[in-house]
XYZ file of C-alpha atoms in Angstrom:
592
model
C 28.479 118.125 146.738
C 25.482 116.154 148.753
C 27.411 112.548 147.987
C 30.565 114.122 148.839
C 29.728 115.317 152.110
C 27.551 112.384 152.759
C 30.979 110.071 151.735
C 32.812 112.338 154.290
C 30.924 111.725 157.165
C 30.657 108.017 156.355
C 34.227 107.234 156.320
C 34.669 109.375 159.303
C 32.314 108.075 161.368
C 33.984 104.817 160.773
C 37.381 105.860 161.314
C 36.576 106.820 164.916
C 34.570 103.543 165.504
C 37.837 101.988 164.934
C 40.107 104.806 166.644
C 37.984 104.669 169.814
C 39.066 101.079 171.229
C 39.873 102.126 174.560
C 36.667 103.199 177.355
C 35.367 106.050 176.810
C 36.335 109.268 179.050
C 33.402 109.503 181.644
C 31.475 112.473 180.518
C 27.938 114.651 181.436
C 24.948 112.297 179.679
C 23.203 115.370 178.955
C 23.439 118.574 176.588
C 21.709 121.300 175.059
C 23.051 123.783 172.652
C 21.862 126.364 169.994
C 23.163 127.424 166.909
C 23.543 130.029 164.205
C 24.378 130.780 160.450
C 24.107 130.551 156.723
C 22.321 128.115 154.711
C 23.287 128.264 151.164
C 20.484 126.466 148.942
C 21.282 123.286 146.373
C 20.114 122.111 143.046
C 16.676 123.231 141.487
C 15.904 124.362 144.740
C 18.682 126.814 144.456
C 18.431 126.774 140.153
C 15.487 128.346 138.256
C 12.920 126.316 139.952
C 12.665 127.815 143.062
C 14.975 130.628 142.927
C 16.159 129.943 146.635
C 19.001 131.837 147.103
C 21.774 131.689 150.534
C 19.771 132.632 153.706
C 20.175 132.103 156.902
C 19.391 129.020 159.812
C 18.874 128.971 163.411
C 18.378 126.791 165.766
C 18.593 124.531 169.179
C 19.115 120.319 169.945
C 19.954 118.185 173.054
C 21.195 115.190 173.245
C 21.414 112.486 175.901
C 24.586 110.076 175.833
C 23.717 106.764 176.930
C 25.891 106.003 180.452
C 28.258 109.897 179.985
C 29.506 107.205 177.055
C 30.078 108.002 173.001
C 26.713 106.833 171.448
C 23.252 109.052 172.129
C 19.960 109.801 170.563
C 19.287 113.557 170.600
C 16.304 115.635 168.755
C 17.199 118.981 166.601
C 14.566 122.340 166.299
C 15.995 124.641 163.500
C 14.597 127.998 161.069
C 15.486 128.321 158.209
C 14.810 130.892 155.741
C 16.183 131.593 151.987
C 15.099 134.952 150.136
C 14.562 134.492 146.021
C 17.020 135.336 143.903
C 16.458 137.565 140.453
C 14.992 141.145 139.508
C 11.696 141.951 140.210
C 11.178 144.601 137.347
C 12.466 144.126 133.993
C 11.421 147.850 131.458
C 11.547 147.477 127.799
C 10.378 149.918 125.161
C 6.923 149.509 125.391
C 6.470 147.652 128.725
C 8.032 146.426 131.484
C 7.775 142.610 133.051
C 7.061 142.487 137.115
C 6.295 140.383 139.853
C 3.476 140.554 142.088
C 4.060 138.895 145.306
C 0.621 137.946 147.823
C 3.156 136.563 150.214
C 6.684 137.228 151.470
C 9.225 137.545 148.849
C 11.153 133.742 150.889
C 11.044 130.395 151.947
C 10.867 129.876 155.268
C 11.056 126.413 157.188
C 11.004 124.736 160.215
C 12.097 121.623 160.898
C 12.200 119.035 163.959
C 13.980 116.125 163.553
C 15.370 113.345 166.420
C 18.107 110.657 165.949
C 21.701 108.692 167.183
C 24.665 110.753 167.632
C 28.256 110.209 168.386
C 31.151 112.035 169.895
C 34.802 111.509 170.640
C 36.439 113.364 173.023
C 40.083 114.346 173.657
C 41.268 117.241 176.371
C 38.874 120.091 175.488
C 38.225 118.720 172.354
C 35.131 116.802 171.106
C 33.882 115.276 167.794
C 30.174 114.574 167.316
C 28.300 113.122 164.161
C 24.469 113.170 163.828
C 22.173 111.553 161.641
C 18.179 112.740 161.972
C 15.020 112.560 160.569
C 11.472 113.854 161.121
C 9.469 116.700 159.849
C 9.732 119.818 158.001
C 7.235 122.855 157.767
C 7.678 124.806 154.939
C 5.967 128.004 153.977
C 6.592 128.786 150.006
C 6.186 132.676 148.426
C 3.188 133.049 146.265
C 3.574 135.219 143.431
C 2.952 135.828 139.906
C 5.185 137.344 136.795
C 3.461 139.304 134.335
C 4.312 140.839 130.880
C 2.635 144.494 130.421
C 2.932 146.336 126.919
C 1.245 148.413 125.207
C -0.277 147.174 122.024
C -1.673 149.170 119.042
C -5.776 149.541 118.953
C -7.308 148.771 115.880
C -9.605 151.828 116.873
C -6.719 154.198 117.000
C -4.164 154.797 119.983
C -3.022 152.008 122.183
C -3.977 149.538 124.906
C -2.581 147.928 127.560
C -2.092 144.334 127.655
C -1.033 141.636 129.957
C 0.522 138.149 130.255
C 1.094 136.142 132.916
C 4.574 134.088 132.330
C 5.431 132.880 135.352
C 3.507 132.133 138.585
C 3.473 129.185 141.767
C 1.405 126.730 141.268
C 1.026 125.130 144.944
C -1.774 124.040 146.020
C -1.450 125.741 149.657
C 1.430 128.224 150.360
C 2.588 126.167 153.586
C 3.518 122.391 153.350
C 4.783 119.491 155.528
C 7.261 117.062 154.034
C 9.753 114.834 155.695
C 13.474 115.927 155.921
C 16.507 114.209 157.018
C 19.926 116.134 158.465
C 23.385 114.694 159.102
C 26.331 116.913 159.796
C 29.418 117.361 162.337
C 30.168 119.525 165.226
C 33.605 120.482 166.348
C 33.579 121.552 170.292
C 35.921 123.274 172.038
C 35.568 123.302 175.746
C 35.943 126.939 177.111
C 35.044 126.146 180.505
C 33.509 123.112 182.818
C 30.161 122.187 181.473
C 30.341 124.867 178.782
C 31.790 124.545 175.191
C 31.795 126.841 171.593
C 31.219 124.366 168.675
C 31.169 125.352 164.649
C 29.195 122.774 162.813
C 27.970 121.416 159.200
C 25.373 119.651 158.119
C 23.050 119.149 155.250
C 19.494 119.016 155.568
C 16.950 117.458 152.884
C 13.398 117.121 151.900
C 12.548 113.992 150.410
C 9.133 112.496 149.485
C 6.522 113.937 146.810
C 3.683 113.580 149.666
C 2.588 113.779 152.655
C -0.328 112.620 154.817
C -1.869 112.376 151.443
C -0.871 116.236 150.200
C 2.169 117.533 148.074
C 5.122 118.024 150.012
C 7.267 119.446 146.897
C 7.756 123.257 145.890
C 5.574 124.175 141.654
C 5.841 126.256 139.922
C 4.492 126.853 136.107
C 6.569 129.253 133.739
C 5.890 129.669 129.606
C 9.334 128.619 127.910
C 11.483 131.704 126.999
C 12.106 131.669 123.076
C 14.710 134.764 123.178
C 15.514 137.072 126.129
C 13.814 140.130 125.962
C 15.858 143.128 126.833
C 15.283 147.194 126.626
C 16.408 147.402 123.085
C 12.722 145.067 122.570
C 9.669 146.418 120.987
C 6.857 144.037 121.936
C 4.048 143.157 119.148
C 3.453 139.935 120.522
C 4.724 138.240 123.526
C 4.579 134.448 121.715
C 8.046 135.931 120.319
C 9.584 135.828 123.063
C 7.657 133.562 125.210
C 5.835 129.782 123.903
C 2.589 129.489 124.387
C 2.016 126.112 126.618
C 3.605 126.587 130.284
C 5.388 123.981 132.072
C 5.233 123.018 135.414
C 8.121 121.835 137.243
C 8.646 121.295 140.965
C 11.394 121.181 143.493
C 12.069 119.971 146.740
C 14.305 121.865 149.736
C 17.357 120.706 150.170
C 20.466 123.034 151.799
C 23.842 122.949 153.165
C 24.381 125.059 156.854
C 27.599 126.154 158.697
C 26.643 127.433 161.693
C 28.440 128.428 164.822
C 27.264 128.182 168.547
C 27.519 127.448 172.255
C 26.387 124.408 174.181
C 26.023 123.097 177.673
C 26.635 119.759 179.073
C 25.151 118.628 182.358
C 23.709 115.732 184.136
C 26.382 114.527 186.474
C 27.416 116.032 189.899
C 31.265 116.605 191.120
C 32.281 115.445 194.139
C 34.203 117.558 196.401
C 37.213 115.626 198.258
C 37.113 115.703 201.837
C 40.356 117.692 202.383
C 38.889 120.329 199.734
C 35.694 120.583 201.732
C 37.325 121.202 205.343
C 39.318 123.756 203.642
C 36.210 125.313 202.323
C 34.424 125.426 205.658
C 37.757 126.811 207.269
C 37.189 130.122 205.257
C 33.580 130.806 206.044
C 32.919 133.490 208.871
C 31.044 132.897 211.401
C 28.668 135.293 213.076
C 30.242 138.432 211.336
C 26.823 140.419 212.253
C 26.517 141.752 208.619
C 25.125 140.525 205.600
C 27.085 138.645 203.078
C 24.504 139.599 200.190
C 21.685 142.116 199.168
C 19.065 142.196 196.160
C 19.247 145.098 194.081
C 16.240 146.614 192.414
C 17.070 149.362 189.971
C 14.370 152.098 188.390
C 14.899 154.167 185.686
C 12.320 157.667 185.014
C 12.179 160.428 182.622
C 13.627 163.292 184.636
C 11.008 165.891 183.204
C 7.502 164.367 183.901
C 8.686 161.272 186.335
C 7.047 158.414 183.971
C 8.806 155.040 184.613
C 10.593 154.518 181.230
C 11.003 151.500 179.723
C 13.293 150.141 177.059
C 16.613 151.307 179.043
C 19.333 149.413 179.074
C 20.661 149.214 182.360
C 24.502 148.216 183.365
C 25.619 147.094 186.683
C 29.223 146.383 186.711
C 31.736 145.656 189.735
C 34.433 142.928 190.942
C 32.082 140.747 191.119
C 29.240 141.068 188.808
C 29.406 142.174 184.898
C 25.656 142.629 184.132
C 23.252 144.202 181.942
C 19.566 144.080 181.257
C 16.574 146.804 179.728
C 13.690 147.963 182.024
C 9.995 147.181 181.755
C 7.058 148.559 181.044
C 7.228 149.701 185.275
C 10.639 151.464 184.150
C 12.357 148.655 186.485
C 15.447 146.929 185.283
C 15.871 142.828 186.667
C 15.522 142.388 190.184
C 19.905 141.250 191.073
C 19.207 138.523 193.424
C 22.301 138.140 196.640
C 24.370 140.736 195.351
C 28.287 140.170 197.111
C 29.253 142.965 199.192
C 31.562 145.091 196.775
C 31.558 148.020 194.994
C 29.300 148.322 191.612
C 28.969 150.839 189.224
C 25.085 151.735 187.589
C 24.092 153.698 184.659
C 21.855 153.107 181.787
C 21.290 154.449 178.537
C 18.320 154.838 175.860
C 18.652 156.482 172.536
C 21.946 157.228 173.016
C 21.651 159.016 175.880
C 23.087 158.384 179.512
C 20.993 158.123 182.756
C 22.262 159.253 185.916
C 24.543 157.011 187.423
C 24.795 155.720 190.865
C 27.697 153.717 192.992
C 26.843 151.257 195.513
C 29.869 150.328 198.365
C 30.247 148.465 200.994
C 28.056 150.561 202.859
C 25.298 150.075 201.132
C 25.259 146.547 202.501
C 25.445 147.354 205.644
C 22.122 148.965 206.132
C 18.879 147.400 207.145
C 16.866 145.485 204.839
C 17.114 143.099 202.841
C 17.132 145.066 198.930
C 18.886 148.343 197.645
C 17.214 150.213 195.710
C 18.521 152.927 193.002
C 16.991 155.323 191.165
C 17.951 156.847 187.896
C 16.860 159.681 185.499
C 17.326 159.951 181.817
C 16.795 163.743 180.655
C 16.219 163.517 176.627
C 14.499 166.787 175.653
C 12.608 164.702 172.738
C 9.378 163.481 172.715
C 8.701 159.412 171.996
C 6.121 158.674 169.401
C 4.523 155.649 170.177
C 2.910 153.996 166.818
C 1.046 150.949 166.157
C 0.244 149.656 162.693
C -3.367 148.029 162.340
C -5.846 146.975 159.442
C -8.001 149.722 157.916
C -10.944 148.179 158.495
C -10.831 145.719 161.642
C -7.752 147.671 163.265
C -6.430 144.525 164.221
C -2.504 145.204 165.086
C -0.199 144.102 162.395
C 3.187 143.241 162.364
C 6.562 143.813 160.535
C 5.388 147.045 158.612
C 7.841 149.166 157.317
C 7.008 152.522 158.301
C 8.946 155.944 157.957
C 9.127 159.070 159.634
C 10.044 162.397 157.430
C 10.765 165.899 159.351
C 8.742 168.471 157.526
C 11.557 171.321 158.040
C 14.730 169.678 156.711
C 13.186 166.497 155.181
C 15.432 163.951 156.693
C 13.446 160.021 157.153
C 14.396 157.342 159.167
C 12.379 154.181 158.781
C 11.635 151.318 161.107
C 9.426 148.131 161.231
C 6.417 147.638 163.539
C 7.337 144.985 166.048
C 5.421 141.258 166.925
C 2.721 143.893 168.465
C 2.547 146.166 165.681
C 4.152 148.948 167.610
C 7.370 151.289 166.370
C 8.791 154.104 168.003
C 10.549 157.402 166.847
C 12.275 160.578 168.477
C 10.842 163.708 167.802
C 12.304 167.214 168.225
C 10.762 169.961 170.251
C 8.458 172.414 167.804
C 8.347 170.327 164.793
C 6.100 168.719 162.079
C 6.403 165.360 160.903
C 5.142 163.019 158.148
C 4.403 159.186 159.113
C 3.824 156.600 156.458
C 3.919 152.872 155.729
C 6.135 151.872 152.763
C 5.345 148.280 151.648
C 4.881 146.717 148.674
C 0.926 145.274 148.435
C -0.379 147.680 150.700
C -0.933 151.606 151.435
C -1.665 153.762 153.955
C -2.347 157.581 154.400
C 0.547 160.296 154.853
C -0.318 161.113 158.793
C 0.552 164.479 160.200
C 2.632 164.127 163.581
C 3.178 167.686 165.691
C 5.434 168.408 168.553
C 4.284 171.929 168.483
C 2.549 173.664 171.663
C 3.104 171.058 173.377
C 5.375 171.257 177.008
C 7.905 168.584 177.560
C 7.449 168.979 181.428
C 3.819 167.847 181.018
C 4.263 165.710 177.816
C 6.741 162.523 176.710
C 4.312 160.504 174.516
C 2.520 161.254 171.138
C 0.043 158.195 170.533
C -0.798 157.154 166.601
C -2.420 154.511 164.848
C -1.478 153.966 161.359
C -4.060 152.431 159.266
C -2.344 149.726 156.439
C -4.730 148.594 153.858
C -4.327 145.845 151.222
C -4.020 146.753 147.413
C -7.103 145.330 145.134
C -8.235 146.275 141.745
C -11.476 148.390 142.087
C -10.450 149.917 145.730
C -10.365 153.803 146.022
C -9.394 155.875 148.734
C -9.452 160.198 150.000
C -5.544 160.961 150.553
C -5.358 163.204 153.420
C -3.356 166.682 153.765
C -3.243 167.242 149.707
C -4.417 170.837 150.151
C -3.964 173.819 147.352
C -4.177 177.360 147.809
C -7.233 179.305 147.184
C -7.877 179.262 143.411
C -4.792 177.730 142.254
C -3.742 174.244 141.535
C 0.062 174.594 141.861
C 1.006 171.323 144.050
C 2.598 173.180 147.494
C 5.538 171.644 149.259
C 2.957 169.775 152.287
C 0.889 168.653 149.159
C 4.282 167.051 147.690
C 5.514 165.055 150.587
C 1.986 163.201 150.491
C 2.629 162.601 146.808
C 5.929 161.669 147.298
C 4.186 158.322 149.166
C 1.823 157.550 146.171
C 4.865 157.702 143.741
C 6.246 155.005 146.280
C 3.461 153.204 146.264
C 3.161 153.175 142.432
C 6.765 151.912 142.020
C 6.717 149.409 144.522
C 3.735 147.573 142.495
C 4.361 148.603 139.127
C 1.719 146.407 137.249
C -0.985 149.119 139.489
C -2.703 151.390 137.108
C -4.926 154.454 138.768
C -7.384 157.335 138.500
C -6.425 160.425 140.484
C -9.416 163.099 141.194
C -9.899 166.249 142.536
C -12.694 167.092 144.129
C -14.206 170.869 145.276
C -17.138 171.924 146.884
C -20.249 173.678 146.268
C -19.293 177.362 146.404
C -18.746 179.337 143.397
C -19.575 178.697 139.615
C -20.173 174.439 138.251
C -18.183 175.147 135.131
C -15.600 177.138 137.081
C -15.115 174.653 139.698
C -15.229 171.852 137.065
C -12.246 173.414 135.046
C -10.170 174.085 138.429
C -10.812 170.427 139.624
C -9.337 168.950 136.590
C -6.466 171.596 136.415
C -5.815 170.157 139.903
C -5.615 166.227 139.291
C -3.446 167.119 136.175
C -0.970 168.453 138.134
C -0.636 166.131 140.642
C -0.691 163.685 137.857
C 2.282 165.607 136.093
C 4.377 165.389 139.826
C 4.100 161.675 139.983
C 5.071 161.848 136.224
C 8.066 163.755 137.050
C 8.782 161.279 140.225
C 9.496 158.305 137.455
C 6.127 157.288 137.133
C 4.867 156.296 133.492
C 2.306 158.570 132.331
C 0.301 156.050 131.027
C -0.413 154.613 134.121
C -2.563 157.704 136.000
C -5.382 159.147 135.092
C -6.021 162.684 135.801
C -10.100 163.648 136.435
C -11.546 166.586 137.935
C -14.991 166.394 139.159
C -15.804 169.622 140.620
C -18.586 169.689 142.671
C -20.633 166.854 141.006
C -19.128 164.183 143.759
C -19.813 166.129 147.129
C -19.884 163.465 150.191
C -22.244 165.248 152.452
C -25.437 167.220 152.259
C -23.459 170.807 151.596
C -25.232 171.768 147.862
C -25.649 174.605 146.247
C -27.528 177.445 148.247
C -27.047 175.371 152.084
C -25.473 177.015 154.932
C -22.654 174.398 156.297
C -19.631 175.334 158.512
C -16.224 175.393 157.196
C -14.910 171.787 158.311
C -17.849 170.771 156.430
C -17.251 172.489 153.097
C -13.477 170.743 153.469
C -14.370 167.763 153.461
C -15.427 167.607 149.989
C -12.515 169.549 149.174
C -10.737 166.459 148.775
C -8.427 164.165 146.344
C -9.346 160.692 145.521
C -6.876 157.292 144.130
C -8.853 154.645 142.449
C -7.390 151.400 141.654
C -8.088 150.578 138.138
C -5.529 147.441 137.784
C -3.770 145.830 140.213
């Protein structure tokens, strides 16, 4: 396919060296476009290797044509990014095989690359052919594959066991190498100056090194001997696995179709005389009114008056079709010399219309040099405001999935923290919710989110932070709001919906093994509260168990009153909040 498409562009490159014999239409030197699509992966980059499957590409070039003529030099900025291929989690009868990842589960590249071009034009039509080099960032997953069964003890009963059979082998997860692109771009001019364009190209790595460090993709993988499927019993892995890995390598290489828009400039239009007296013919002359105004539009929440932001405002009339979102001041962009003419405003947020105002003609007629509007949005919800951050630093973190579950009828919805760490929900009048981040690596507590007592005329934002922690072998944390009734261990239906996150948390990184306690504190009997501990971390044990969750992976302990956190023994008078707090439930991370 590469030589094919390379042969392709050759020939017609030539073809139109020969075709174009006569001058060259007179054209803008200068143009800048950007561009967006697919980017289906090739080879062993693509293959087994590197696992790259179809993603996607994005990006931006100008070019300058020498003279408004046919031949240029231009330079091209592009993203690329291809997700991996193949199941994460493969279950067989004693075991299961699964992938840890430390990094995101894609490639991801960025390249910048400058070189000649050539176009040839007919009518609206244009032809262009690039050839580029330059440079190529690359940022590779890091991950590892491991086998997990459960061999027979010599002692008696069984063990768990683990193999590693397939993990990167880079020596950094980010990588420079240099990359060449050629491709072709069919324009279509849709107006003066401004054109649509679809366009392929192939882009390449090439070069084991650079600056003196590997530019090419490892990875190191023991040879399969026979699949293993769920029918499989494992004794030994070396059945299905040999027992010296190989290392192989890869570099990037990827076709891309991409569609865009592009804009030429550089070159000025003259106006003919005759044109130009006509123009000046039609301008008025000392009408005594204003031919333009600014407009400055504000949008509020009609309850407490806070400036909103986040709404997106329209403006529409006979001679302007625009829209734009407010800022953090609630104020949508400033319209600068508005024509006099009607216009139509309204804006919306959360599905949910503003108020909407009409400006006319006489509008622009009064003093001053800006209009401004005013608009109210009247959504009976309140807005939680969220921000993800580190446990320990709080240090905002980005693209976290987190999701929101309404205690009363259980319904989620599930978003991901923004460049700033922040997400936002809706959240109904006299209600409970549930807020939690779901991601695969890390874990974070089931926080408690209430809309009750509080007055929407007073009230439009709830504030949280949402602590996300890393997974590691050896950690432990208290999970909140697992609460039991007094002397029973039955799990209640708050108690669940925390669970319900652990079971997630389990599943998404199955090769995680832990110990789940229970913890009371120092009133009543040692044995007694001993026996009811333990009665209380088997059955949350037995929920996760019946949430999917292999049984061989938790550990149920109770501790009673042995582990108490503060100084509230035996015999010493402590307040209630006190007493609760070593009335708790603990996760340790045995494996990970």
């Amino acid at each position: 396919m590469k030589k094919f498409l390379l042969g392709t562009l050759a020939v017609l490159f030539v073809w139109l060296m020969w075709h174009q014999s006569a001058k060259s239409q007179e054209r803008d030197p200068w143009q800048i476009g950007v561009f967006g699509g697919i980017s289906p992966t090739l080879g062993t980059y693509h293959g087994d290797t590197a696992q790259a499957n179809m993603g996607y590409v994005g990006g931006a070039f100008a070019d300058y044509y020498f003279g408004g003529g046919d031949f240029g030099i231009g330079v091209d900025a592009r993203w690329m990014q291809h997700p991996l291929w193949g199941n994460d989690s493969v279950f067989f009868r004693n075991g299961f095989m699964a992938t840890t990842f430390h990094t995101a589960k894609r490639f991801q590249h960025i390249g910048l690359a400058a070189g000649p071009s050539y176009r040839f034009c007919t009518g609206r039509f244009a032809l262009e052919l690039f050839a580029k080099g330059g440079v190529l960032f690359q940022q590779f997953p890091n991950y590892e594959r491991q086998l997990v069964y459960e061999a027979t003890d010599p002692r008696g009963g069984t063990v768990a066991q683990s193999l590693i059979i397939r993990k990167t082998a880079n020596a950094a997860d980010r990588a420079l190498a240099w990359m060449g692109v050629g491709g072709v771009r069919f324009n279509y001019e849709v107006a003066r100056n401004l054109s649509v364009f679809v366009q392929g190209d192939y882009l390449s790595a090439f070069g084991a090194r650079f600056g003196g460090k590997s530019a090419e993709f490892f990875v190191e993988e023991l040879p399969v001997v026979q699949p293993l499927t769920a029918v499989h019993f494992v004794d030994s892995p070396y059945e299905f696995f040999g027992e010296k890995p190989e290392l192989r390598r890869t570099f990037t290489q990827a076709l891309n179709f991409t569609a865009g828009v592009k804009y030429a400039f550089g070159r000025k239009r003259d106006i003919e005389p005759a044109v130009l007296s006509r123009l000046v013919e039609t301008i008025p002359v000392n009408s005594g009114q204003p031919k333009t105004k600014d407009v400055v539009v504000v949008v509020k929440d009609k309850q407490t008056g806070l400036a909103l932001s986040g709404v997106k405002v329209s403006v529409h009339g006979a001679e302007l079709e625009h829209i734009t979102t407010t800022n953090a001041n609630g104020e949508a962009e400033r319209l600068i010399a508005v024509p006099v003419g009607t216009y139509h405003i309204q804006g919306d947020k959360n599905g949910i219309k503003t108020t909407d105002v009409t400006l006319t003609a006489a509008d622009f007629s009064v003093a001053g040099q800006v209009i401004y509007r005013e608009l109210l949005h009247d959504d009976p919800r309140f807005t939680l405001v969220g921000e993800t951050v580190e446990c320990d630093t709080e240090q905002k973190i980005s693209g976290i999935n987190t999701t929101l579950t309404h205690e009363g009828n259980d319904f989620n919805i599930s978003q991901v923290s923004d460049a700033e760490g922040k997400f936002i929900f809706q959240l109904e009048p006299q209600s409970t919710y549930n807020v939690v981040a779901n991601q695969a690596g890390k874990y974070s507590q089931t926080e408690r989110v209430s809309t009750r007592g509080l007055d929407r005329s007073k009230t439009l934002y709830v504030t949280l932070k949402l602590g996300v922690c890393m997974l590691e072998a050896g950690a432990s944390w208290v999970v909140k709001n697992i609460l039991y009734d007094f002397d029973k261990s039955d799990i209640r239906r708050d108690a669940a919906l925390v669970l319900d996150n652990v079971a997630n948390i389990l599943k998404q990184n199955p090769t995680m093994r832990i110990e789940l306690s229970s913890h009371t504190d120092s009133r009543g009997n040692d044995a007694y509260n001993m026996r009811l501990s333990q009665h209380r971390a088997e059955a949350a044990v037995r929920y996760l168990e019946s949430k999917g969750i292999f049984r061989g992976r938790m550990i149920a302990r109770g501790y009673g009153e042995t582990q108490l956190v503060n100084g509230c023994s035996n015999g010493v008078d402590c307040p209630e909040d006190a007493h609760e707090q070593n009335r708790r439930t603990e996760i340790k991370v045995l494996e990970y």
